[in-house]
mmCIF file of C-alpha atoms and ligand atoms in Angstrom:
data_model
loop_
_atom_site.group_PDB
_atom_site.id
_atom_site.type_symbol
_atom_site.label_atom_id
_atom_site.label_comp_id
_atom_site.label_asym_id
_atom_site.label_seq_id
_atom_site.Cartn_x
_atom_site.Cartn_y
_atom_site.Cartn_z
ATOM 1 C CA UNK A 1 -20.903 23.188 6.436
ATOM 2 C CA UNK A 2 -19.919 26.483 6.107
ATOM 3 C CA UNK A 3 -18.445 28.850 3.193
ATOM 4 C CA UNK A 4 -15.294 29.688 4.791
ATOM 5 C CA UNK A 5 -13.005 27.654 6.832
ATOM 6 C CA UNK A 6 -8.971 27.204 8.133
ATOM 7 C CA UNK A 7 -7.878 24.125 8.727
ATOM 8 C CA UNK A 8 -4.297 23.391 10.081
ATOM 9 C CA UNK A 9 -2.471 20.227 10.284
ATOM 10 C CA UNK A 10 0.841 19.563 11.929
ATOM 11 C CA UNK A 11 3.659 18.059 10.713
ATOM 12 C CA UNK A 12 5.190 15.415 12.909
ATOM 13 C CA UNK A 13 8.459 13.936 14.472
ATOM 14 C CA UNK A 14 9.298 10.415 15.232
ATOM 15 C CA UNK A 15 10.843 9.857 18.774
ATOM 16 C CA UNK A 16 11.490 5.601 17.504
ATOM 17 C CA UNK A 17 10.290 3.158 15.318
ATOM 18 C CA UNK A 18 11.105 4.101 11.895
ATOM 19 C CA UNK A 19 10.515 2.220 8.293
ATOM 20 C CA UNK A 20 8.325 0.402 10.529
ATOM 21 C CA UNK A 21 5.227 1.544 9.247
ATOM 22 C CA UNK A 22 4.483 -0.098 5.868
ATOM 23 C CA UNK A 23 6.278 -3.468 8.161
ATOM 24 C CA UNK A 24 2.859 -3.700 9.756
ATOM 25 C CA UNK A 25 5.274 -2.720 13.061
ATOM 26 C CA UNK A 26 5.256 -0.730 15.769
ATOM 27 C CA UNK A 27 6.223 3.312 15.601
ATOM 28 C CA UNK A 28 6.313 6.335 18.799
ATOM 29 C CA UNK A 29 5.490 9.917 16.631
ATOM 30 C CA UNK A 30 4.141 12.926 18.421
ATOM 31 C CA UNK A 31 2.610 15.530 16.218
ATOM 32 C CA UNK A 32 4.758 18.817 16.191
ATOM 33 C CA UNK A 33 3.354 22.794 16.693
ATOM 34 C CA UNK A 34 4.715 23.501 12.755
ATOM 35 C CA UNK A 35 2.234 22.469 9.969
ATOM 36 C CA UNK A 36 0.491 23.325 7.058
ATOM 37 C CA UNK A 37 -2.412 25.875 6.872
ATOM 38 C CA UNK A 38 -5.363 26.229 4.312
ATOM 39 C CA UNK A 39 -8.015 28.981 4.311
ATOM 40 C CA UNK A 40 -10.258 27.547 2.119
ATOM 41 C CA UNK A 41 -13.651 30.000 0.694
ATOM 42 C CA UNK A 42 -16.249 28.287 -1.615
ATOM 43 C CA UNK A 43 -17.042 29.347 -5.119
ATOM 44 C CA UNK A 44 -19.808 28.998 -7.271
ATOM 45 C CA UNK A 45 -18.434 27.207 -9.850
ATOM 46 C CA UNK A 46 -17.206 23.492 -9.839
ATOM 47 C CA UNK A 47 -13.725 24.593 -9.821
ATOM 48 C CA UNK A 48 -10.493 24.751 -7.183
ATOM 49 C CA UNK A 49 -8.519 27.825 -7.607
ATOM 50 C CA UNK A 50 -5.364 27.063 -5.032
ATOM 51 C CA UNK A 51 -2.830 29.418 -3.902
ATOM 52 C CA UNK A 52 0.708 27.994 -2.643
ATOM 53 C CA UNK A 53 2.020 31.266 -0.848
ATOM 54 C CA UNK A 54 5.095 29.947 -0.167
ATOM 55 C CA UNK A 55 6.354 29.350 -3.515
ATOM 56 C CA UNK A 56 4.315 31.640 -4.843
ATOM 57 C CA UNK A 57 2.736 29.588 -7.313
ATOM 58 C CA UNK A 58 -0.963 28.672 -8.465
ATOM 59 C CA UNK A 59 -3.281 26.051 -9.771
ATOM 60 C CA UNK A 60 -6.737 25.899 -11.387
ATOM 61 C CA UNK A 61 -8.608 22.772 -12.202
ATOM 62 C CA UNK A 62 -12.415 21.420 -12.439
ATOM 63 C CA UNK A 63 -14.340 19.026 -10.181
ATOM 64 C CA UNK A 64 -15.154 17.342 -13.308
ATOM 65 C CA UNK A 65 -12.667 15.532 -14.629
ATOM 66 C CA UNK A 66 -9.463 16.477 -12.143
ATOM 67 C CA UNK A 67 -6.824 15.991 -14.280
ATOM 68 C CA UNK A 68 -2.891 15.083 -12.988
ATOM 69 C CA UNK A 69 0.059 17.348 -12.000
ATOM 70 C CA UNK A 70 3.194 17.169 -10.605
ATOM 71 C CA UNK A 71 4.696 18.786 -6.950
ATOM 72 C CA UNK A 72 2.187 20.546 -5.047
ATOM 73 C CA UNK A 73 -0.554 20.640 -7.313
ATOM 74 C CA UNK A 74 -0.411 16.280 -7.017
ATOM 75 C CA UNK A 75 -1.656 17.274 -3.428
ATOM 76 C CA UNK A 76 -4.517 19.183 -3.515
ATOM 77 C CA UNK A 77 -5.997 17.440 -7.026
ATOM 78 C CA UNK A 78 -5.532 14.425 -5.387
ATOM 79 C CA UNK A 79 -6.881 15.648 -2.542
ATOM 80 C CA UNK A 80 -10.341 16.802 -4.029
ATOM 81 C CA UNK A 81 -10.156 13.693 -6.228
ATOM 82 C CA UNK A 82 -9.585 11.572 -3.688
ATOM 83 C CA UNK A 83 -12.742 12.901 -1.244
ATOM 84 C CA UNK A 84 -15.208 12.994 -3.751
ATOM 85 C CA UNK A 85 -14.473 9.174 -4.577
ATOM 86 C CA UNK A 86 -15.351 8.476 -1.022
ATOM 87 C CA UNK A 87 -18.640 10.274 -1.429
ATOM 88 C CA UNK A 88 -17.915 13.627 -0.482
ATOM 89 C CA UNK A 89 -19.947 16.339 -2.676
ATOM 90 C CA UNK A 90 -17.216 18.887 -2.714
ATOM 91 C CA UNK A 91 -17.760 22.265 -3.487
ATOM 92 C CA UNK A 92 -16.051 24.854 -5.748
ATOM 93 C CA UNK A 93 -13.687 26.535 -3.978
ATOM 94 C CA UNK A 94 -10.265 29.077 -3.688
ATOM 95 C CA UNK A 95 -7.793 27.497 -1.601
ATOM 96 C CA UNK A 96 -5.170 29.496 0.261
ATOM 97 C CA UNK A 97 -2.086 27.073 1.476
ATOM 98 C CA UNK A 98 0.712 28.080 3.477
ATOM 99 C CA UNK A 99 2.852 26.108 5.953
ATOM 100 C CA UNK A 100 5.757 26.736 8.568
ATOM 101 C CA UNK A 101 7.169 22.853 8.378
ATOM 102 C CA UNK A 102 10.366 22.987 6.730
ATOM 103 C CA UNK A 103 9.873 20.744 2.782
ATOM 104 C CA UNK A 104 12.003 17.456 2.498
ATOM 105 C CA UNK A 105 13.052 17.659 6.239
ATOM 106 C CA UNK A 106 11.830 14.123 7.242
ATOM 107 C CA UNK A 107 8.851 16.161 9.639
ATOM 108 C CA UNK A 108 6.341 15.107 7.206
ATOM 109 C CA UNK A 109 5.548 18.566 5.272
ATOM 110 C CA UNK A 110 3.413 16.720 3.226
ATOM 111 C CA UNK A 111 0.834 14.842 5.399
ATOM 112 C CA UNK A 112 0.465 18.339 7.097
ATOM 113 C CA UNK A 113 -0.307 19.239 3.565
ATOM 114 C CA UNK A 114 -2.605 16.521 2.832
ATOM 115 C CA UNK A 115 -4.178 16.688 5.941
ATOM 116 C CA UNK A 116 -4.741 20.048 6.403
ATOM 117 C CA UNK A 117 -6.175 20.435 2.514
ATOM 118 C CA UNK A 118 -8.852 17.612 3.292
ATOM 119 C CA UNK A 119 -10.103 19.074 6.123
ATOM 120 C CA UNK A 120 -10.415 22.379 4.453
ATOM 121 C CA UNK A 121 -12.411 21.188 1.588
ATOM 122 C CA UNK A 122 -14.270 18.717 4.234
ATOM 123 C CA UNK A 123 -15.365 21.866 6.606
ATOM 124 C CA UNK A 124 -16.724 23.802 3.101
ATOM 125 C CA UNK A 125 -18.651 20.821 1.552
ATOM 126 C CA UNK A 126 -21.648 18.592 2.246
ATOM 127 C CA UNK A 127 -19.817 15.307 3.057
ATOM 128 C CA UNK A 128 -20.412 12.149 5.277
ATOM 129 C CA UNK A 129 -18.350 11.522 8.443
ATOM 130 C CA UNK A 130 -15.203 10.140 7.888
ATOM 131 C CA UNK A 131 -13.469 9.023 11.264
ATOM 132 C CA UNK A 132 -9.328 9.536 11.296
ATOM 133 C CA UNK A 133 -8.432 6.599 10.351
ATOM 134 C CA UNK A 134 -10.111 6.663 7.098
ATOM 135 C CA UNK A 135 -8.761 9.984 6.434
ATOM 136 C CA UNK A 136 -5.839 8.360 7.209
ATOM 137 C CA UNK A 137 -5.954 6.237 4.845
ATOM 138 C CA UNK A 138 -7.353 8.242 2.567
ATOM 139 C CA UNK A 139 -4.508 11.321 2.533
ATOM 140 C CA UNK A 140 -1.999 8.354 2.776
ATOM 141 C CA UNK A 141 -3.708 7.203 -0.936
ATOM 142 C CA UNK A 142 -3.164 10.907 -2.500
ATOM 143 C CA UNK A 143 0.711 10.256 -1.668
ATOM 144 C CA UNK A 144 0.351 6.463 -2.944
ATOM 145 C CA UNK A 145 -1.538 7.385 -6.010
ATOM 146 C CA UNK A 146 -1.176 10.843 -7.138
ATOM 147 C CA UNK A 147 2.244 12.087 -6.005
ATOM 148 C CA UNK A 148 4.027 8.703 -6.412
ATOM 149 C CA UNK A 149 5.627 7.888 -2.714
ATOM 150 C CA UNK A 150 4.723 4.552 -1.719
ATOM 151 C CA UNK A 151 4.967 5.834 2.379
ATOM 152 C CA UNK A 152 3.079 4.079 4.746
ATOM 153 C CA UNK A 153 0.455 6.109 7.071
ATOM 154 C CA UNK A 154 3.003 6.595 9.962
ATOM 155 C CA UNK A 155 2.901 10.672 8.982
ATOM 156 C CA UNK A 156 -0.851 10.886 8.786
ATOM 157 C CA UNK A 157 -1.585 9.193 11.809
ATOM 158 C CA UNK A 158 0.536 11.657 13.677
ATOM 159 C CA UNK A 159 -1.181 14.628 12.129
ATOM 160 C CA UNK A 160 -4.591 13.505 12.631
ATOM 161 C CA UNK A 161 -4.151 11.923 15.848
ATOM 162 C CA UNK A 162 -1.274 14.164 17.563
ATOM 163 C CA UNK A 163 -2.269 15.175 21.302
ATOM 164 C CA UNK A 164 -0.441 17.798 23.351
ATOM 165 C CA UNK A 165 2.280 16.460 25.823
ATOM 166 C CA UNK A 166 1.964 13.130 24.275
ATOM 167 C CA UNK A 167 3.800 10.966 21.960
ATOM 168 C CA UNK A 168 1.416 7.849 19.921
ATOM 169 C CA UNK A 169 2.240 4.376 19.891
ATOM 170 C CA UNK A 170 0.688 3.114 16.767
ATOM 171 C CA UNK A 171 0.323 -0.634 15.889
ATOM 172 C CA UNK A 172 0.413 -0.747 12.633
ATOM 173 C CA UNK A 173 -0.958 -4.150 12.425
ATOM 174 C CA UNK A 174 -3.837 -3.213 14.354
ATOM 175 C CA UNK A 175 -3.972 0.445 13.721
ATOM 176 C CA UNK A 176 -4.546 0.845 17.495
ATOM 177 C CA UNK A 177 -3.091 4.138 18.676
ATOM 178 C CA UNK A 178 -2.543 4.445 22.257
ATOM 179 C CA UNK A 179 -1.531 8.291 23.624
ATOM 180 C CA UNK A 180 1.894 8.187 26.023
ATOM 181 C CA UNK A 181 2.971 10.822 28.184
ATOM 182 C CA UNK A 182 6.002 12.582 26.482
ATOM 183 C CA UNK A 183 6.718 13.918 29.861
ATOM 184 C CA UNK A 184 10.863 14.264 30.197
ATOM 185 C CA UNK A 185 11.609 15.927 33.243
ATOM 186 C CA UNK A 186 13.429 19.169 31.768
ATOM 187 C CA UNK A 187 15.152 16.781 29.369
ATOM 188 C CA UNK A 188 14.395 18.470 25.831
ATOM 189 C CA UNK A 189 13.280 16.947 21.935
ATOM 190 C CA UNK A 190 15.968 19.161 19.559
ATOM 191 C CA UNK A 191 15.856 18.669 15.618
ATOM 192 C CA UNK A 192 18.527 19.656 13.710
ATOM 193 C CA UNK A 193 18.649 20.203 10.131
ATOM 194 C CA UNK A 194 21.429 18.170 8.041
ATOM 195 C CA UNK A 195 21.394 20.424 5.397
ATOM 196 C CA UNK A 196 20.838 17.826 2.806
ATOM 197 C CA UNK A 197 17.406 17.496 0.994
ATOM 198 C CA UNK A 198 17.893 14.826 -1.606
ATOM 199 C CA UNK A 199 16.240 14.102 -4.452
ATOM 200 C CA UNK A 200 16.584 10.325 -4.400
ATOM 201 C CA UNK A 201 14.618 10.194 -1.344
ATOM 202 C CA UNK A 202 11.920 9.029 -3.082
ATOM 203 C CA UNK A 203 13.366 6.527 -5.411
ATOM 204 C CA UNK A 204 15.400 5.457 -2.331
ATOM 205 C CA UNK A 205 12.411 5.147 -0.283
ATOM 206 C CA UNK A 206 10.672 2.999 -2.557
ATOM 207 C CA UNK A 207 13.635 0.922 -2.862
ATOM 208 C CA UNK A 208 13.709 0.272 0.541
ATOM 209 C CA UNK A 209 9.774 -0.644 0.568
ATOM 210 C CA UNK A 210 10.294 -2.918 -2.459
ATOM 211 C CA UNK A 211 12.909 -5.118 -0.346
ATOM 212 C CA UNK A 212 10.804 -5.142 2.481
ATOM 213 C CA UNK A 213 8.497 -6.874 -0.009
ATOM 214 C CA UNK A 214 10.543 -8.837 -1.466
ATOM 215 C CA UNK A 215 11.994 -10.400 2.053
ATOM 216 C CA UNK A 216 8.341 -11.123 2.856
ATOM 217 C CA UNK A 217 7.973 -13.198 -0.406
ATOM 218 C CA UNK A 218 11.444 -15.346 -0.001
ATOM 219 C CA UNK A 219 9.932 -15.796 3.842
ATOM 220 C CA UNK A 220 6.646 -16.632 2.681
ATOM 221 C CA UNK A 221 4.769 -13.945 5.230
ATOM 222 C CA UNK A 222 2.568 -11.241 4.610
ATOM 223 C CA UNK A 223 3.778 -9.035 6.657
ATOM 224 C CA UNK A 224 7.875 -8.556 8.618
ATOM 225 C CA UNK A 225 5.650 -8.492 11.727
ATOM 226 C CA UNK A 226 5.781 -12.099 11.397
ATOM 227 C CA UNK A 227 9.121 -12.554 11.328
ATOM 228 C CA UNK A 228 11.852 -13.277 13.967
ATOM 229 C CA UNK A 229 15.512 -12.733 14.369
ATOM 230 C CA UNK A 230 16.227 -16.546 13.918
ATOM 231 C CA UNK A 231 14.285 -16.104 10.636
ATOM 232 C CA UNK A 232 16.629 -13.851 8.907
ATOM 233 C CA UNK A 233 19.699 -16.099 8.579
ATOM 234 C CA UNK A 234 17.686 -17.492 5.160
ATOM 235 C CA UNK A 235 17.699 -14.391 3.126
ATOM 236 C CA UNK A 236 20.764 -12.511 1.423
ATOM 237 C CA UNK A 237 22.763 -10.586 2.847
ATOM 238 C CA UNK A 238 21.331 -7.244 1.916
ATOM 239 C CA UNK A 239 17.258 -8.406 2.874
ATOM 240 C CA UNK A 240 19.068 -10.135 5.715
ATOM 241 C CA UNK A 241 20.117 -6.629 6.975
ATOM 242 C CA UNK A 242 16.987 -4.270 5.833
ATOM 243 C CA UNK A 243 14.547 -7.506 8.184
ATOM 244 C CA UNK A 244 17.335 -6.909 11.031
ATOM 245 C CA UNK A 245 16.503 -2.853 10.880
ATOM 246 C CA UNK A 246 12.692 -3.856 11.194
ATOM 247 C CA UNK A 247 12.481 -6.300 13.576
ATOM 248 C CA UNK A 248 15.040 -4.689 15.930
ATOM 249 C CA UNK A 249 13.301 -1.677 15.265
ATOM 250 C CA UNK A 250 9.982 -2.767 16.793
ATOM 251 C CA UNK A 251 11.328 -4.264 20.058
ATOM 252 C CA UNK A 252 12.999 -0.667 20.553
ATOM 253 C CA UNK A 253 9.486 0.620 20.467
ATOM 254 C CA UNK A 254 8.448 -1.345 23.296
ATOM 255 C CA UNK A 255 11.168 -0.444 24.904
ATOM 256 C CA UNK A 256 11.154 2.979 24.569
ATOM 257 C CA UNK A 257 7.343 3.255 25.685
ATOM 258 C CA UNK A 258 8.574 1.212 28.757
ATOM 259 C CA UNK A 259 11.553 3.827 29.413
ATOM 260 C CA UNK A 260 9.418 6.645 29.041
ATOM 261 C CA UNK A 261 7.098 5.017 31.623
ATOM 262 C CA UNK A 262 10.133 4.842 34.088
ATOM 263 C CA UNK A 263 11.255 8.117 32.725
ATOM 264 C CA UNK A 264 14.734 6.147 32.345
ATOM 265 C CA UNK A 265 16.223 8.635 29.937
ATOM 266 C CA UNK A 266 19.413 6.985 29.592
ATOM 267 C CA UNK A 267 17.699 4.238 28.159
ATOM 268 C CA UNK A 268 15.546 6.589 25.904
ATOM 269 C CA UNK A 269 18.859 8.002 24.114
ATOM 270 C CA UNK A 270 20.342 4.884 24.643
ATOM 271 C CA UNK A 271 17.938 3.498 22.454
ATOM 272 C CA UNK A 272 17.146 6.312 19.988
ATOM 273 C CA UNK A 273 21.037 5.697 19.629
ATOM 274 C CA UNK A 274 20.385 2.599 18.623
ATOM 275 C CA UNK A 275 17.904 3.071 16.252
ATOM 276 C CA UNK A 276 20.303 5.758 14.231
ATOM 277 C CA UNK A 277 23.134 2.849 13.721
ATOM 278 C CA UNK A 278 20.492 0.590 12.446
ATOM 279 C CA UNK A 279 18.998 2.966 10.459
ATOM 280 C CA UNK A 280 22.677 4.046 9.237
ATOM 281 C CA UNK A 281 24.453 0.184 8.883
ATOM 282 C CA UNK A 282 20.997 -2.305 8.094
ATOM 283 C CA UNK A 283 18.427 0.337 6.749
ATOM 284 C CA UNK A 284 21.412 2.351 5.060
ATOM 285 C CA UNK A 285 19.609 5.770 4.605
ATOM 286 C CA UNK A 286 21.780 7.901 6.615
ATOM 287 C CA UNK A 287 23.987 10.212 4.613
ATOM 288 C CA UNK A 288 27.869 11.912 5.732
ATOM 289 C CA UNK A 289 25.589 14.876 6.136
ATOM 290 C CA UNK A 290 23.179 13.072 8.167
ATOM 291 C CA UNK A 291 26.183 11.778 10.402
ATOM 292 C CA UNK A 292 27.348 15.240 10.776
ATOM 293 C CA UNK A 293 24.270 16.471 12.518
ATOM 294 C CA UNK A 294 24.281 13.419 14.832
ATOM 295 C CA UNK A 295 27.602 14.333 15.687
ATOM 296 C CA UNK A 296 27.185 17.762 16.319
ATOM 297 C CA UNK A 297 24.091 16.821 18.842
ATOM 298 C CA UNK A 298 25.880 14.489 21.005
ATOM 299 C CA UNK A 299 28.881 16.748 20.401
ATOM 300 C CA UNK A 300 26.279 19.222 22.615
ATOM 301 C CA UNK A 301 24.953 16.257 24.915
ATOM 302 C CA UNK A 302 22.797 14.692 23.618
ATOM 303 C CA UNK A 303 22.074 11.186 25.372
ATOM 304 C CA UNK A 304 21.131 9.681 21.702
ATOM 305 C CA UNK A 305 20.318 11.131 18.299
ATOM 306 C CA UNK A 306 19.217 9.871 14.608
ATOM 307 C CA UNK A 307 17.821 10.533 11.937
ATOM 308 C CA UNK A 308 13.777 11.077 11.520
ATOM 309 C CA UNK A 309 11.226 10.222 8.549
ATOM 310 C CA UNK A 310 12.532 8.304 5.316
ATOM 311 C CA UNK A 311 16.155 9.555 5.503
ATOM 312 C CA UNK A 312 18.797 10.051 2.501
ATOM 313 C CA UNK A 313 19.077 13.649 4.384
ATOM 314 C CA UNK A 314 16.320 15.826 6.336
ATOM 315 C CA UNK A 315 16.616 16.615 9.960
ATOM 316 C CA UNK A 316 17.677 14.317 12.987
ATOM 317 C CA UNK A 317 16.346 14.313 16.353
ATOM 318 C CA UNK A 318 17.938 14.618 19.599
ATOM 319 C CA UNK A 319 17.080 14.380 23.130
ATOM 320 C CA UNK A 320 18.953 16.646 25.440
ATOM 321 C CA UNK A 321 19.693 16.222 29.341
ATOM 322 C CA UNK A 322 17.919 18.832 31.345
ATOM 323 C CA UNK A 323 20.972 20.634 31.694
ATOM 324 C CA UNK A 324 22.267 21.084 27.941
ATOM 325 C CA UNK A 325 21.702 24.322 26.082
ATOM 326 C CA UNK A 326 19.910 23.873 23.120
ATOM 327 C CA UNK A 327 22.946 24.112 20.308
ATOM 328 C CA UNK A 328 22.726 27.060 18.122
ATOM 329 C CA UNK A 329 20.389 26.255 14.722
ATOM 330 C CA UNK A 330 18.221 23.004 16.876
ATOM 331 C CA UNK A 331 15.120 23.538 17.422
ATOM 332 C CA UNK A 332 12.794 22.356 20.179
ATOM 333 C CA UNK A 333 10.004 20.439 19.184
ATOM 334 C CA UNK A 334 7.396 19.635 21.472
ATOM 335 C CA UNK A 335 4.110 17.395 21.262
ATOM 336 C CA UNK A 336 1.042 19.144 20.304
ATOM 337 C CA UNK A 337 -2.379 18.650 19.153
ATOM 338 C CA UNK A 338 -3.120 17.180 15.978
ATOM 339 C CA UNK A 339 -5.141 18.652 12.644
ATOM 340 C CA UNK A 340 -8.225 20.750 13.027
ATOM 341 C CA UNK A 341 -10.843 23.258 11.600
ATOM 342 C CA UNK A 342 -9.239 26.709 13.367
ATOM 343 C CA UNK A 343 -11.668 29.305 12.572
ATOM 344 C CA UNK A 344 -14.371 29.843 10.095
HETATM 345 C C1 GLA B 1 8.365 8.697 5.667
HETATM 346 C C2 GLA B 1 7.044 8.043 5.293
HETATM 347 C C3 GLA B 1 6.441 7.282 6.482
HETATM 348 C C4 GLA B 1 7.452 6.368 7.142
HETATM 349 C C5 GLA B 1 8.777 7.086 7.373
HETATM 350 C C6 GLA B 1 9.861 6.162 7.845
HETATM 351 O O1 GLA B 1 8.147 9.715 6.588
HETATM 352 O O2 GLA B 1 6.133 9.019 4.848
HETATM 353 O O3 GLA B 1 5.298 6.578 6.042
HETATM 354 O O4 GLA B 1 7.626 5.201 6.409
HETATM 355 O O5 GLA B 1 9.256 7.744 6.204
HETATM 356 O O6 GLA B 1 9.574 5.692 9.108
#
């Protein structure tokens, strides 16, 4: 425990397995080197004083009753609320956030934010040890409960589990997560932004969570990891398709750990192709935006491309041959280590 400290958490992009996540299924993330920062000092008094730089906004509120907000301020109340319900004494303290993941881009701005608040407010206060998957959990509940996404804990696993050069398989059934070499021979990660940040992509999110549920009532599973291709011919049409996205989506993880082990990179954009037309004609969150950037990545090589994170807009992900310049307004993203306590 100490009376100053920075913690920084990255944000995170999805090489396959997407809307898999809250399916109990099977994802491939690799934290990125963007993320959110939080210089965190204490103060005497019960009291978080928290400075967004970015937007240039504020928020005050007590330890002792935290009382709800809206946007950013959801975060970090939710974030002290939600520590000192596990147990954690939390002290009084002047939080200073700032972050260099783009917002609504589908590379998980706000589990960088969650993350990177927690462990601020952790490193400054007399708490127990919580291992990562209970933080996991735990920032995954502030998005749940206090800022009203019903997302699954694909983005916090990244952050909090993110290793250089490597990309995570997570089990989301199991919550086993199990490091793979992101090694690509010269062959490069791009993101490109669509230019669309949407509004709905909550409400649209949610939707798409609520049919998940509802195809795992008419099926009579707990979970669409139980479920089969030759299962899906019972539901409607529209569940019929959403199941389809899922369970196709979670073979394509398999195979894309096993291509990666061959370093068959055909069959990796092959495959991360494959993903985007589910995503685009079962899932249906792409977006004529979305399409465009897609486009203008294979237009410059790319041996697949699709969308990342909830989609209805946000950035898509490419992979690029060894020898294809990097078109103008990508950016490379490469795997890096996940959320820590920086200085003090
Ligand atoms: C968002 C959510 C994640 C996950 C993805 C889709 O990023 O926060 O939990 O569901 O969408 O794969």
């Amino acid at each position: 425990m100490t009376s100053n400290a920075v913690a920084f958490a990255p944000g995170r992009a999805n090489l396959i397995g997407e809307h898999t996540d809250y399916n109990q299924g099977l994802a491939l993330p690799f934290a990125i080197s963007e993320g959110v920062t939080v210089r965190a000092r204490t103060l005497p008094e019960p009291r978080i004083d928290a400075v967004a730089v970015d937007l240039g906004k504020r928020d005050s509120f007590s330890l002792d009753a935290v009382a709800r907000a809206v946007g950013w301020r959801a975060f970090v109340r939710g974030a002290a609320a939600e520590l000192m319900g596990a147990g954690a004494s939390l002290s009084g303290a002047e939080l200073e956030i700032s972050g260099t993941v783009p917002r609504g881009a589908g590379l998980s701005s706000s589990a960088a934010l969650e993350v990177a608040l927690v462990f601020a407010l952790l490193a400054i206060s007399d708490a127990p040890a919580f291992d990562r998957l209970d933080l996991a959990r735990m920032c995954s509940r502030i998005e749940n409960d206090w800022v009203g996404a019903q997302t699954g804990l694909l983005d916090q696993i990244s952050s909090l589990f993110g290793e250089r050069d490597r990309a995570l398989r997570i089990d989301f059934r199991s919550l086993d997560v199990r490091p793979v070499p992101l090694e690509l021979d010269g062959c490069k990660l791009v993101t490109l932004d669509s230019g669309e940040h949407h509004s709905i992509a909550v409400s649209g999110y949610n939707e798409r969570r609520a049919e998940c549920a509802r195809a795992c009532a008419e099926l009579g599973v707990c979970s669409l990891r139980e479920v089969s291709l030759s299962d899906v011919g019972e539901l409607p049409a529209l569940l019929r398709k959403r199941v389809t996205h899922v369970v196709t989506e979670n073979a394509r993880v398999e195979h894309a750990v096993a291509a990666l082990e061959r370093r068959d990179f055909d069959e990796l954009g092959r495959l991360i192709g494959a993903s985007h037309a589910s995503l685009r004609d079962c899932y249906e969150v792409s977006t004529p935006a979305v399409e465009d950037a897609v486009l203008r990545l294979k237009r410059a090589g790319a041996l697949g491309a699709r969308i990342v994170g909830g989609g209805f807009g946000g950035h898509v992900l490419g992979l690029l041959p060894a020898d294809a310049r990097v078109p103008e307004e990508a950016v490379e993203v490469r795997p890096g280590d996940g959320a820590r306590v920086t200085d003090a």
